[in-house]
Every structure is written in C-alpha cells, then in structure tokens.
Tab-separated table of C-alpha atoms in Angstrom:
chain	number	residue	atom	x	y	z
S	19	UNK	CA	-28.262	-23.639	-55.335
S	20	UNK	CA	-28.818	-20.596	-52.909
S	21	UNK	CA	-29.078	-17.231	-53.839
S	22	UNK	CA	-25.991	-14.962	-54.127
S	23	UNK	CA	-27.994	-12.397	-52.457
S	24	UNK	CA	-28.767	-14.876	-49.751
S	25	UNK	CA	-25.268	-16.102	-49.474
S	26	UNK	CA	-23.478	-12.311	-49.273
S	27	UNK	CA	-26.992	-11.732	-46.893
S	28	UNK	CA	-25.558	-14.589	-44.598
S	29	UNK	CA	-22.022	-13.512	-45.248
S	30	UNK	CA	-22.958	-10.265	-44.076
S	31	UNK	CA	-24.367	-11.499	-41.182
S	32	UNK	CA	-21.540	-13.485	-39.854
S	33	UNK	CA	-19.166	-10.697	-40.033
S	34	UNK	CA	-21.482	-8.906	-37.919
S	35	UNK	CA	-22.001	-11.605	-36.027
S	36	UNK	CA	-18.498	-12.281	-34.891
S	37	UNK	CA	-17.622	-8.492	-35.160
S	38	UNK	CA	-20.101	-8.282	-31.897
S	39	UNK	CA	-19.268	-11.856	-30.314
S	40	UNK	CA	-14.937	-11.414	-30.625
S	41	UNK	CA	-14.177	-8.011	-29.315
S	42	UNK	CA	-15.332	-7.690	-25.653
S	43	UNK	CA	-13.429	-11.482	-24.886
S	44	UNK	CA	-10.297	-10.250	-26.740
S	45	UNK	CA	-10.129	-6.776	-25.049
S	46	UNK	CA	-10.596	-8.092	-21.385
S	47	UNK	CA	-7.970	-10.672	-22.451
S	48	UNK	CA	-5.256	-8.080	-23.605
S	49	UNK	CA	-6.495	-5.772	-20.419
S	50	UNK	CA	-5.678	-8.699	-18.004
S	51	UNK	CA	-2.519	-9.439	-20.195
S	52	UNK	CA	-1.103	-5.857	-20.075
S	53	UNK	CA	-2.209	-4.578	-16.511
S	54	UNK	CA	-0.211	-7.795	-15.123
S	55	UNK	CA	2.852	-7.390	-16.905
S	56	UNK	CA	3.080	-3.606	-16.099
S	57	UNK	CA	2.534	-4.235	-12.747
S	58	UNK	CA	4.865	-6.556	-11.508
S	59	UNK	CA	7.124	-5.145	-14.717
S	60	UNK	CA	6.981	-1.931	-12.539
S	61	UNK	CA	7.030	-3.171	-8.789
S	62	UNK	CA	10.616	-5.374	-9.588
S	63	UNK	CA	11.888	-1.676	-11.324
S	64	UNK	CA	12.937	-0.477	-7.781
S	65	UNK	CA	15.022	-3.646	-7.276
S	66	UNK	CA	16.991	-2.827	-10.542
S	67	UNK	CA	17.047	0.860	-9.901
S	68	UNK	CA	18.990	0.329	-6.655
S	69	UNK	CA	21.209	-1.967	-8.372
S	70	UNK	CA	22.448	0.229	-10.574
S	71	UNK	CA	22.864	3.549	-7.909
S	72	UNK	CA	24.969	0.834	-5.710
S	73	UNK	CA	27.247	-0.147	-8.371
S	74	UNK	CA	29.420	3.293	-9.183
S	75	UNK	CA	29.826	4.165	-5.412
S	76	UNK	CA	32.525	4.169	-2.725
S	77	UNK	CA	29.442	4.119	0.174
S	78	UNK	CA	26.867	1.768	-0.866
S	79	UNK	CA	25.522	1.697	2.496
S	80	UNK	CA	24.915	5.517	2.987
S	81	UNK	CA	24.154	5.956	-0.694
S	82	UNK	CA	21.478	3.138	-0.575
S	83	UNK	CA	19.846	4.478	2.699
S	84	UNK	CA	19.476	7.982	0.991
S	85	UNK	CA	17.947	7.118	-2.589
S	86	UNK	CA	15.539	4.360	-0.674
S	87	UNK	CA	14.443	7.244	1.991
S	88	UNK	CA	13.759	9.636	-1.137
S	89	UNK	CA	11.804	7.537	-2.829
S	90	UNK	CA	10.058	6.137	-0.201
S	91	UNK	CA	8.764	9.481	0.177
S	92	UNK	CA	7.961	9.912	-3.010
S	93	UNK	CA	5.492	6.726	-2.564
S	94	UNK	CA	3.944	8.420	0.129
S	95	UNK	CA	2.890	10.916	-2.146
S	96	UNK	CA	1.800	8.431	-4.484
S	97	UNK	CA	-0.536	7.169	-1.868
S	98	UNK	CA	-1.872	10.444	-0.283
S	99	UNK	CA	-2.649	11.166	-3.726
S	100	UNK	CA	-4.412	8.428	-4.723
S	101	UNK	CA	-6.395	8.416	-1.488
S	102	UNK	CA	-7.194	11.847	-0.985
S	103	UNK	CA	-7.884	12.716	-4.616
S	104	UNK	CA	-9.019	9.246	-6.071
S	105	UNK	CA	-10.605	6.982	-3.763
S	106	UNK	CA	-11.901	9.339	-1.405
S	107	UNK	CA	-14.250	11.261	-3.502
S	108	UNK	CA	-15.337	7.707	-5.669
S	109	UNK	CA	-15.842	6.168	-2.396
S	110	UNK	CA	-17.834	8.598	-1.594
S	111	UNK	CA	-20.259	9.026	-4.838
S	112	UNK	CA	-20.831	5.197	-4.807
S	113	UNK	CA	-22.208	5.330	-1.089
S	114	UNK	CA	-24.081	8.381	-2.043
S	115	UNK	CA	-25.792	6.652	-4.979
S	116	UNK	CA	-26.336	3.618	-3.617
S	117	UNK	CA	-28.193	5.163	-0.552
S	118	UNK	CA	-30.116	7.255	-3.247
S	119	UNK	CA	-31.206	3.771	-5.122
S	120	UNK	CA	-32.417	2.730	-1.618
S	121	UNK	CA	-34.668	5.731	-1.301
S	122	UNK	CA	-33.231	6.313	1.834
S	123	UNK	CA	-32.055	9.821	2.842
S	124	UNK	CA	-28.961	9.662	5.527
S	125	UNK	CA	-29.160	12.285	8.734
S	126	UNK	CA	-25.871	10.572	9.924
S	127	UNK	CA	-22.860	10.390	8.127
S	128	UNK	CA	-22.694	6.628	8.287
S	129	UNK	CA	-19.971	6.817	5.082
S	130	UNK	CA	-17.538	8.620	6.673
S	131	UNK	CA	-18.036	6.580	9.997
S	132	UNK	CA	-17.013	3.522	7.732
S	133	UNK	CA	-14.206	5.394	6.805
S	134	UNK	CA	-13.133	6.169	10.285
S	135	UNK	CA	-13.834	2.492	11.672
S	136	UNK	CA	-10.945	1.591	8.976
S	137	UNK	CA	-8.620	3.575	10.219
S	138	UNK	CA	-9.161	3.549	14.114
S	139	UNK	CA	-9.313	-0.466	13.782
S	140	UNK	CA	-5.693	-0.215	11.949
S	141	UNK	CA	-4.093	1.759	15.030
S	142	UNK	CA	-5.981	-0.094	17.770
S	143	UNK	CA	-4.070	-3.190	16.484
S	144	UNK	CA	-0.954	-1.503	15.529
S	145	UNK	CA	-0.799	-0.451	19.327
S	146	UNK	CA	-2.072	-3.759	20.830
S	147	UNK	CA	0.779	-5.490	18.993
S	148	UNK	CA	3.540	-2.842	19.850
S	149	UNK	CA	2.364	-3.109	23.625
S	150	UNK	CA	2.253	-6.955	23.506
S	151	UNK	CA	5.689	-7.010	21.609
S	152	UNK	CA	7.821	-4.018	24.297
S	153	UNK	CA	6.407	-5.393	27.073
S	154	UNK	CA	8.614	-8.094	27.835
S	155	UNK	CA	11.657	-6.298	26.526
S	156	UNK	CA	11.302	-3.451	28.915
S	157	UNK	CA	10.606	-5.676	31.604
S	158	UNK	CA	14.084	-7.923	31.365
S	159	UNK	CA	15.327	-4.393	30.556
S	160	UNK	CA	14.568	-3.144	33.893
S	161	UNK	CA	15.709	-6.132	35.720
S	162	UNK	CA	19.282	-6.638	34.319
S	163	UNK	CA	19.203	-2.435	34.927
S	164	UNK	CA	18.334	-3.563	38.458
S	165	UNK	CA	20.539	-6.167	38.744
S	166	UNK	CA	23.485	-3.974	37.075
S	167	UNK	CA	22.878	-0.994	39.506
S	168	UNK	CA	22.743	-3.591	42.941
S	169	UNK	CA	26.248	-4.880	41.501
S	170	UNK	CA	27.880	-1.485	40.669
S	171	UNK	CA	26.957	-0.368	44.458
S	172	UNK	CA	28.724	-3.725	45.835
S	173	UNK	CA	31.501	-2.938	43.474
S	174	UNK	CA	33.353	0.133	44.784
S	175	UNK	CA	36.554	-0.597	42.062
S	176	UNK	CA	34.400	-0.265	38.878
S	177	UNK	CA	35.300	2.415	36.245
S	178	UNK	CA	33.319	5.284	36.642
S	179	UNK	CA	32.292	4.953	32.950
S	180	UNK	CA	30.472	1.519	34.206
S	181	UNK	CA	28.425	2.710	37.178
S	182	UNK	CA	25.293	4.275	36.924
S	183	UNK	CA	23.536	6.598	40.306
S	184	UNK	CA	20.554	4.827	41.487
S	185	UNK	CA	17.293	5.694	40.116
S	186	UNK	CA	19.176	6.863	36.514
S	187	UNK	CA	18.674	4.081	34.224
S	188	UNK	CA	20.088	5.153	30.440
S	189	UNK	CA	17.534	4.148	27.813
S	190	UNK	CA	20.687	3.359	25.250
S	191	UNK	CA	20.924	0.164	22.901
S	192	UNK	CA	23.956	-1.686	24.719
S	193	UNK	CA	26.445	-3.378	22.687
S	194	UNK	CA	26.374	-6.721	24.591
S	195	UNK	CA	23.833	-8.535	26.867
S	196	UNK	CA	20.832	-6.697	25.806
S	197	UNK	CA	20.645	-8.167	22.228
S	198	UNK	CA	16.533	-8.518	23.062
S	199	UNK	CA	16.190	-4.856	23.666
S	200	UNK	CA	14.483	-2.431	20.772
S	201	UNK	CA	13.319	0.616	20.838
S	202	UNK	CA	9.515	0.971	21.136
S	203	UNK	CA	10.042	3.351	17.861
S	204	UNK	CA	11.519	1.376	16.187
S	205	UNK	CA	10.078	0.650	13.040
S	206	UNK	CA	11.493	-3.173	12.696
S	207	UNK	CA	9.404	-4.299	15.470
S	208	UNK	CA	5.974	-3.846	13.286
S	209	UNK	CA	7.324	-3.911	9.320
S	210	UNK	CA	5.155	-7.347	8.977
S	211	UNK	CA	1.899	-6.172	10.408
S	212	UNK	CA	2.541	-2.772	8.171
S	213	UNK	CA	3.065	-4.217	5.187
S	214	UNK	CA	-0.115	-6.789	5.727
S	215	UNK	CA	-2.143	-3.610	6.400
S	216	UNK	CA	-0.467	-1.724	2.898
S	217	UNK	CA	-1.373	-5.231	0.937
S	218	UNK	CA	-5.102	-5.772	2.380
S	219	UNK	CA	-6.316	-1.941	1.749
S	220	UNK	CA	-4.723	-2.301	-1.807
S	221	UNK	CA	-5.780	-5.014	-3.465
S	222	UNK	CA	-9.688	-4.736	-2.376
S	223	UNK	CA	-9.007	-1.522	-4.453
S	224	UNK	CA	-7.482	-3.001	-7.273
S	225	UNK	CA	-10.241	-5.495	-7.429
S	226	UNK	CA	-12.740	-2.947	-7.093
S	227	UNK	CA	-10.940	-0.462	-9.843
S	228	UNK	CA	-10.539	-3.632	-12.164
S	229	UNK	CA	-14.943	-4.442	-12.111
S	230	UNK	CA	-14.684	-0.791	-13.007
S	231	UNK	CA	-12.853	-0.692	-15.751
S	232	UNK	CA	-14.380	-3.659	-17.191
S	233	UNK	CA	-17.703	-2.573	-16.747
S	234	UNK	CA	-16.511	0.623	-19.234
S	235	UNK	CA	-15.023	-1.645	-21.046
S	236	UNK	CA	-17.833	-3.619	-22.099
S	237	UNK	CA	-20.174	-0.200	-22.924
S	238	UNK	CA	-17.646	1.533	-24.772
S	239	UNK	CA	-14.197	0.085	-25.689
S	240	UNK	CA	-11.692	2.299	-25.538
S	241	UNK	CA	-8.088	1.779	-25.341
S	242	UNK	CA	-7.458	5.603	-23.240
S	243	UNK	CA	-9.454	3.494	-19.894
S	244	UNK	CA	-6.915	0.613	-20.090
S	245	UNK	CA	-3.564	3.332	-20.571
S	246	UNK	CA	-5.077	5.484	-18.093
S	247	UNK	CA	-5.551	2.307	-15.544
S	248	UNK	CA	-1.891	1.040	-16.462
S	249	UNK	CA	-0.365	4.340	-16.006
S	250	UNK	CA	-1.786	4.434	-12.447
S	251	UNK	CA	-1.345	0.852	-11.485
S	252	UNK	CA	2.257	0.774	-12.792
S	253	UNK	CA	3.245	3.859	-10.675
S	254	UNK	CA	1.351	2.368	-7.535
S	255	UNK	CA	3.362	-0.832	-8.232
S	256	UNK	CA	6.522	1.280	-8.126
S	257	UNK	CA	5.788	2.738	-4.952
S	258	UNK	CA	4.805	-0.301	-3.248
S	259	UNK	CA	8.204	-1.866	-4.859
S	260	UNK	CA	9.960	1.319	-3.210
S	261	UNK	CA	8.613	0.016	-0.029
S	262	UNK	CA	9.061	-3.161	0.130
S	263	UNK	CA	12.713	-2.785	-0.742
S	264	UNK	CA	13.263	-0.369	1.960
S	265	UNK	CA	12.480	-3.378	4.758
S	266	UNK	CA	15.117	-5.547	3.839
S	267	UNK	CA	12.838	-8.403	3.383
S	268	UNK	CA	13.460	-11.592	1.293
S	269	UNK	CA	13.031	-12.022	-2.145
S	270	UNK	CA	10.764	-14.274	-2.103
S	271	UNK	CA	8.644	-12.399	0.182
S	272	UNK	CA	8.550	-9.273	-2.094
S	273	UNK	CA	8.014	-11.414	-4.878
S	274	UNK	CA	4.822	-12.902	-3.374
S	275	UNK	CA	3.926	-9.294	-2.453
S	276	UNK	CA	4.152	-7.739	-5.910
S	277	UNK	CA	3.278	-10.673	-7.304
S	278	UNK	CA	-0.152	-10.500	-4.982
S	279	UNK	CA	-0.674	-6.763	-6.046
S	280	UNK	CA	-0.494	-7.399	-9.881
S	281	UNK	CA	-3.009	-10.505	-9.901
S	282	UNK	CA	-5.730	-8.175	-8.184
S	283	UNK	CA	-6.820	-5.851	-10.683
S	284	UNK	CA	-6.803	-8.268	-13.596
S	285	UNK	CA	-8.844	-10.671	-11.326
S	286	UNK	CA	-11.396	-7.434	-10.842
S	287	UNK	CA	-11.353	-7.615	-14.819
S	288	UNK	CA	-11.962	-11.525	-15.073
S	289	UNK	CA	-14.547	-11.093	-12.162
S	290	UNK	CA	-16.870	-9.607	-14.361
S	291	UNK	CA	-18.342	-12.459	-16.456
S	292	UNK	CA	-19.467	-14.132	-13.104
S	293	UNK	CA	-20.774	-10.765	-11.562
S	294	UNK	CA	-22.592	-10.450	-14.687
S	295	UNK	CA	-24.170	-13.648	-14.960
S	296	UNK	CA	-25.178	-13.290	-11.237
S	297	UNK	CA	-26.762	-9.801	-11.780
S	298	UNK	CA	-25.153	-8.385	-8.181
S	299	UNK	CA	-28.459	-7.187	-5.870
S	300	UNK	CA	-27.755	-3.602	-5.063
S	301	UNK	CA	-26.807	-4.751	-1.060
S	302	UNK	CA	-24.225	-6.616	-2.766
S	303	UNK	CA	-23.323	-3.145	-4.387
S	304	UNK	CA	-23.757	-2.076	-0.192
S	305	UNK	CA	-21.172	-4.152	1.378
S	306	UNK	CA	-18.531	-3.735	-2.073
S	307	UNK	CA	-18.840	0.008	-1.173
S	308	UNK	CA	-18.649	-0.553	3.008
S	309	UNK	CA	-15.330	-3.155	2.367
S	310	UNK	CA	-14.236	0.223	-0.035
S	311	UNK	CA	-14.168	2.165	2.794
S	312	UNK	CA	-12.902	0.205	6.016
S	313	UNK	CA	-9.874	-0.376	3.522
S	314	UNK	CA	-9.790	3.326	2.515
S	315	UNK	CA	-9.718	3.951	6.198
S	316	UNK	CA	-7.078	1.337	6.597
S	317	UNK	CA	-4.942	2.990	3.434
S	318	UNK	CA	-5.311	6.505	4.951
S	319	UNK	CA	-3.820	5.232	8.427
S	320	UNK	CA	-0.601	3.658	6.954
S	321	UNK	CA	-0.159	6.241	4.318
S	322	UNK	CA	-0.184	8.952	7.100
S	323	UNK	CA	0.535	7.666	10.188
S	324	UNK	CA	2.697	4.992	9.459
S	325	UNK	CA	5.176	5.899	6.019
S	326	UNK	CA	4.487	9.960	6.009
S	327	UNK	CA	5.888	10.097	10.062
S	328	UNK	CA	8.385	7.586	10.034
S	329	UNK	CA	10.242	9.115	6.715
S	330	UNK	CA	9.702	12.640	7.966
S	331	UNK	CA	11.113	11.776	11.039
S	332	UNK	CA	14.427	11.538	10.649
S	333	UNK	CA	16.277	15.092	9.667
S	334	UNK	CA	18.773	13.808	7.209
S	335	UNK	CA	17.362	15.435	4.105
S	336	UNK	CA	14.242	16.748	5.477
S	337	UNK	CA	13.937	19.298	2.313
S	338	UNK	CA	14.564	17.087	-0.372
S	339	UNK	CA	11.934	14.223	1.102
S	340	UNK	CA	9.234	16.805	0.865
S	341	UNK	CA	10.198	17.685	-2.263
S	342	UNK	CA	9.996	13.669	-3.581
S	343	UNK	CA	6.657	13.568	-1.391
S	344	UNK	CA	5.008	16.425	-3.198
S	345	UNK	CA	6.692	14.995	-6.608
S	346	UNK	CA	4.695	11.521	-5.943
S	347	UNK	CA	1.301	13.846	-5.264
S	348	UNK	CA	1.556	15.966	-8.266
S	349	UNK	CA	2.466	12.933	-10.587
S	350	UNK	CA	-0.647	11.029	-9.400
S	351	UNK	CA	-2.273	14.296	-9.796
S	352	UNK	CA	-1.296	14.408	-13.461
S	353	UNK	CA	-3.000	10.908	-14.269
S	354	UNK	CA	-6.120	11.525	-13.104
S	355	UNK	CA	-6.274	15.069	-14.235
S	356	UNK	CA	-5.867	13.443	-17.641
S	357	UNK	CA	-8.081	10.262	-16.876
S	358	UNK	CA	-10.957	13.127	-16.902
C-alpha cells in the first residue's frame, strides 16, 4: 500500500498539474467565444436600431436618411479615433522596436513611407476605377447632348423649355433616356470598391490585435484585456454595421461582411498556438508590422477621404454630424484611456 503522504504528495501534484495545463486553453476558448458573439451581436444592432426609429413615423424615408447620416458620422469618429490614437502610435512602436532588435538605426523614415504607400495606393485605384467607370457615361452623354442640340436647331416649333443654345450643355440627371448617366460624385458608383477597402484594412487589424491579446493572455490572465478588447471591437462592429446599412446593400452581403469582421480577431486569438509552435523569426515580426501599416494607410484614406467628406458634404445637419463625429472620437477615446 502507498504512503498517505505519497498519495496527498501526488494528489497535490495533479491539482497543480491541471491548475497550470486547463486555464490558458479555457480562457482563449471563452475569449474566442465572447469576442465573436459581441461582434456580430453588435454589427446586426444598427439593423434593429433602424427598425425601431422607422416604425413610429409618418416619413420613414426622410427620418431614415437623417438617423443613418448621424450615425454614420459618428462611425467616422469611431475610426479617426481608433486610427489616429490607437493604431497609429502601436504601429509605430512595433516598427521602432523591431528596427532596434535589428541593430539597425533608420536615417529615413521608411515607417511612415509604409504608411503613406497605403494610402496613396487606395486613391490611385479609387481614381483609376472612377475614370474607367465615367468615362463611357460622359461620352454617350455628350453625344445624345449632340444629337439633342442638332435636332432642336432643325426643329424651329419646339417649346422653348426643350431647346438648349449651342455650346450650353446642362449637366442635370434627366428623367428619361439618360438612365446610364451618374454623377462622377456620386457615391453609388464606388460603394463596392469602398467597402472592400473598409473590410481589408480592418480585419489585418483585428488579426493583428487578436495575437496581441493572446500573447497577454498567456503571461498574465486577466479578464480587464478581454472587456477592454470587447468594448472596442463591439463599438467598431457598430460602426461598420452603421455603414454598411447606409449602402442599401443586401442582407446577405452585410451578413458576410459582419460576419467576416467578427471571425478575424478570434482567428488572431486561435492563431497563436501555431505562431507559437513555429517561434515567428523577427522578419516575420517585419512584414506583420509593414502589412500593419499599408492597411493603416489604407484605413486612414477611407476614414478621411472617403466617409469624413462624403457625410460632411451635404449641409442638411451639418452641426449635429460634427457633433455625432466628435461623440464617436471621444467614446473611442474613453476605452483606451481606460485600457491604460
């Protein structure tokens, strides 16, 4: 018979045992379980939140139009915020660091040229596409204007509202005949290529953010990193869900979108028992960081150029879409004033 010092010594020793073996597989499984819920919990909100401002209202049309331009400016504070103030400076650090593990000392400022490739590779494209796509619009445009002024001079009997001087060509939408005519502003004729730019230079991020997190997770478990991280992915899913809605697409087309968006992080989490087993080179660290950036470049070019302009554009309810913008800034302010 064995010892019943021996047998509380090996009793002892299995507790510990499974006390270090259990915890880092169970937290990593509740952090994927809980980070995709609240996202795509979050990024289907806005589709209920409309439903229920539509449903006690004489004008659902106007009504609809004003609470999706609000908030849509309040997710382009979201994502000023979270690129000026969050991935900005950590993009930043990690290039910094890595360069320093190199031993090599930078006289050119080869991060923020990554940076800048990112963005000036998102508007080369955007215009290359917008030029591709008005090009044969204003072209049959002209010619039926052609064609419409060599009939009104041939046509002495017209209605004066119907002819036109020569050489004064109106640039209006006509009700019939010119069905293939848009605007080159018009923000319809590029809503897929923008919303492929918003979905590639977020979830790099939210893969990146998730090996993060995991990597803390694994030195020091502590259940304030996964809130923190939930708080901010659930109000980026918002925002994106904001979005989304505000292009009329299918629903099966924002469902693969948020759906997309709240796989990525927890994949970032999962990711880490293969990166750890492969023991990542630092170069491998290198290009992480350099992907970081082009899509930090690409982020900074939609978020500005592409949501800021086109809600700040119109002048219905200029005031109150700054206010919702600087509402979005200050909130992601908030979360990572307390993530510190």
């Amino acid at each position: 018979m064995m010892d019943s010092d021996q047998i509380s010594a090996g009793l002892d020793g299995g507790v510990q045992v499974s006390r270090a073996f259990v915890p880092e597989p169970y937290i990593r499984l509740s952090a994927l379980t809980v980070l995709f819920c609240v996202s795509l919990l979050c990024g289907f909100s806005p589709l209920w939140v409309m439903r229920r401002a539509l449903r006690f209202t004489s004008d659902p049309g106007s009504r609809r139009h004003r609470v999706l331009s609000l908030m849509s400016s309040f997710a382009c504070g979201v994502f000023l915020a979270s690129a000026l103030l969050e991935r900005l400076p950590g993009y930043l650090d990690d290039m910094t660091q890595t360069f320093s593990h190199f031993g090599v000392t930078l006289h050119f400022p080869l991060p923020e040229f990554i940076l800048a490739m990112g963005f000036l590779v998102a508007f080369v494209v955007e215009q290359i596409l917008l030029a591709f796509r008005d090009q044969p619009c204003d072209l049959s445009y002209e010619k039926e204007a052609l064609l419409d002024s060599g009939l009104q001079r041939w046509e002495p009997d017209a209605p004066k509202h119907l002819y036109q001087p020569p050489g004064k060509v109106s640039c209006r939408r006509r009700p019939s005949g010119m069905d293939g005519f848009r605007f080159p502003e018009d923000a319809r004729s590029h809503t897929g290529l923008r919303i492929f730019l918003l979905l590639f230079s977020l979830c790099p991020h939210a893969v990146f953010k998730g090996l993060t997190v995991a990597e803390q997770l694994g030195r020091e478990p502590h259940l304030e990193i996964l809130l923190a991280l939930a708080l901010h992915e659930g109000i980026v899913a918002v925002s994106l869900g904001f979005q989304l809605t505000r292009y009329d697409l299918r629903r099966t087309v924002v469902t693969a979108c948020l759906f997309l968006f709240s796989v990525m992080c927890p994949a970032g989490i999962g990711l880490t028992v293969v990166l750890t087993e492969m023991k990542p080179s630092p170069k491998l660290q290198l290009v992480r960081y350099a992907v970081e950036g082009l899509t930090l470049g690409i982020f900074i070019n939609i978020t500005v150029m592409g949501l800021v302009w086109q809600d700040l554009g119109s002048p219905k309810h200029r005031i109150h879409k700054v206010a919702f913008l600087l509402t979005g800034f200050a909130v992601i302010t908030g979360v990572l004033f307390l993530k510190t």
